[in-house]
Coordinates of C-alpha atoms in Angstrom, one line a residue:
M1 CA 87.1 39.4 82.0
N2 CA 89.0 37.1 79.6
R3 CA 90.2 38.1 76.2
R4 CA 87.5 36.5 74.2
S5 CA 84.8 38.3 76.3
L6 CA 86.5 41.6 75.9
L7 CA 86.8 41.1 72.1
T8 CA 83.1 40.1 71.9
T9 CA 82.1 43.2 73.9
L10 CA 84.2 45.5 71.7
A11 CA 82.8 43.9 68.6
V12 CA 79.1 44.1 69.6
T13 CA 79.1 47.6 71.2
P14 CA 79.3 49.5 68.0
L15 CA 76.3 47.5 66.6
V16 CA 74.2 48.1 69.6
A17 CA 75.1 51.9 69.4
Y18 CA 74.2 51.9 65.7
A19 CA 70.8 50.2 66.4
Q20 CA 70.0 52.8 69.1
T21 CA 70.7 55.7 66.8
A22 CA 69.4 54.3 63.5
S23 CA 66.6 56.3 62.0
P24 CA 63.2 54.9 62.8
R25 CA 60.8 54.0 60.0
R26 CA 58.8 57.1 59.0
R27 CA 55.4 57.0 57.3
V28 CA 54.6 59.5 54.5
G29 CA 51.1 59.7 53.1
Y30 CA 50.5 61.0 49.6
F31 CA 47.0 62.2 48.8
T32 CA 45.7 63.1 45.3
P33 CA 42.1 63.9 44.1
D34 CA 42.8 61.7 41.1
V35 CA 40.2 59.0 40.5
G36 CA 42.8 56.3 40.4
P37 CA 46.5 55.5 39.3
S38 CA 47.8 56.8 36.1
P39 CA 51.2 56.8 34.3
A40 CA 51.5 60.6 34.9
R41 CA 50.7 60.3 38.7
A42 CA 53.2 57.3 38.9
R43 CA 55.9 59.6 37.5
V44 CA 55.1 62.2 40.1
I45 CA 55.2 59.6 43.0
D46 CA 58.5 58.2 41.5
R47 CA 59.9 61.8 41.6
L48 CA 58.7 62.2 45.3
L49 CA 60.5 58.9 46.1
E50 CA 63.7 59.9 44.4
G51 CA 63.8 63.2 46.3
L52 CA 63.3 61.2 49.6
R53 CA 66.1 58.8 48.5
Q54 CA 68.4 61.7 48.0
A55 CA 67.7 62.9 51.4
G56 CA 68.5 59.4 52.9
W57 CA 65.0 57.9 53.0
S58 CA 64.2 54.7 51.3
T59 CA 61.2 52.3 51.2
D60 CA 63.5 49.3 51.8
R61 CA 65.1 50.9 54.9
N62 CA 63.4 53.6 56.8
L63 CA 60.3 54.8 54.8
E64 CA 56.7 53.6 54.2
L65 CA 54.7 55.5 51.6
E66 CA 50.9 55.3 51.9
V67 CA 49.2 56.5 48.6
R68 CA 45.5 57.3 48.5
F69 CA 43.5 58.4 45.4
A70 CA 40.3 60.2 46.2
G71 CA 38.1 58.5 43.8
A72 CA 34.9 59.9 42.3
G73 CA 32.9 62.7 43.9
P74 CA 33.3 64.5 47.2
D75 CA 32.3 61.5 49.3
G76 CA 35.3 59.6 47.9
L77 CA 37.6 62.6 48.6
M78 CA 36.6 62.7 52.3
R79 CA 36.5 59.0 52.8
Q80 CA 40.1 58.5 51.4
A81 CA 41.3 61.4 53.3
A82 CA 39.9 59.9 56.5
D83 CA 41.4 56.6 55.6
L84 CA 44.9 58.1 55.0
I85 CA 44.7 60.0 58.2
A86 CA 43.7 56.8 60.2
S87 CA 46.8 55.1 58.8
K88 CA 48.8 57.4 61.1
P89 CA 51.4 58.9 58.8
D90 CA 54.1 61.2 60.2
V91 CA 53.3 63.7 57.4
I92 CA 51.0 63.9 54.3
V93 CA 52.0 65.3 50.9
A94 CA 48.9 66.7 49.1
S95 CA 49.3 66.7 45.4
A96 CA 47.6 70.1 45.1
V97 CA 45.8 72.8 47.1
G98 CA 42.5 71.0 46.4
A99 CA 43.7 67.7 47.9
A100 CA 44.7 69.6 51.1
V101 CA 41.2 71.0 51.8
P102 CA 39.5 67.7 53.1
L103 CA 42.8 66.9 55.0
L104 CA 42.6 70.2 56.8
E105 CA 39.0 69.5 57.6
L106 CA 40.0 66.2 59.3
T107 CA 43.2 67.1 61.1
T108 CA 44.6 70.1 62.8
T109 CA 47.9 68.5 64.0
L110 CA 49.2 66.3 61.2
P111 CA 51.7 68.2 59.0
I112 CA 50.5 68.6 55.5
V113 CA 52.7 69.6 52.6
I114 CA 51.3 70.9 49.4
A115 CA 53.5 69.5 46.5
V116 CA 52.4 71.7 43.7
G117 CA 49.8 74.2 42.6
G118 CA 47.5 76.9 43.4
D119 CA 47.5 79.6 46.0
P120 CA 47.0 78.3 49.5
V121 CA 46.3 81.9 50.8
A122 CA 43.6 82.5 48.3
G123 CA 42.3 79.1 48.8
G124 CA 41.7 80.0 52.5
L125 CA 44.1 77.2 53.7
T126 CA 46.4 79.6 55.5
D127 CA 46.8 83.3 56.3
S128 CA 50.3 83.8 54.9
L129 CA 52.9 81.9 52.9
A130 CA 55.8 83.3 55.1
R131 CA 54.1 82.2 58.3
P132 CA 51.5 79.5 57.7
S133 CA 48.8 79.8 60.4
R134 CA 47.8 76.1 60.3
N135 CA 49.4 72.7 60.0
I136 CA 50.2 73.2 56.3
T137 CA 53.1 74.4 54.1
G138 CA 54.3 73.8 50.7
L139 CA 54.7 75.3 47.3
G140 CA 52.5 77.8 45.4
S141 CA 52.6 78.0 41.6
F142 CA 53.0 81.7 41.2
E143 CA 55.9 81.6 38.9
P144 CA 55.4 79.3 35.8
T145 CA 59.1 78.5 35.7
L146 CA 59.1 77.1 39.2
G147 CA 56.1 74.8 38.7
I148 CA 55.8 71.5 36.9
G149 CA 54.5 71.8 33.3
R150 CA 51.3 70.1 32.3
A151 CA 53.3 67.4 30.4
H152 CA 54.9 66.3 33.5
V153 CA 51.9 66.2 36.0

């Protein structure tokens, strides 16, 4: 092996190793029972993306965000939930307990995270907060100081 081949190999090897260990693109679904986009919901989604950025996930590098608004009525809720699940996200963030209900009816394996609100135990979504019995986890708004105020939702 000549000197040029050796230097080329040494220069390329770290790039190949990095490419093999680089994070794959992950797909995150966001589901809300809202009829459509609003400034308040846009702020919530921006906060979600900011939190993901702080954890090293970015839509320009390794993250795809699929957002679905349920639309009007229960038919829209189920249709949009099914459409989001069909897009094959790695995880779905449900904006509230009510948004998680149709998702749980349609999938038993896809992880669902409730972002804010309600009592998932009282809502029948899981048996326990400490040990969720299904493919769901997240936050409950039992303590007002931990939740998001109405002005921010």
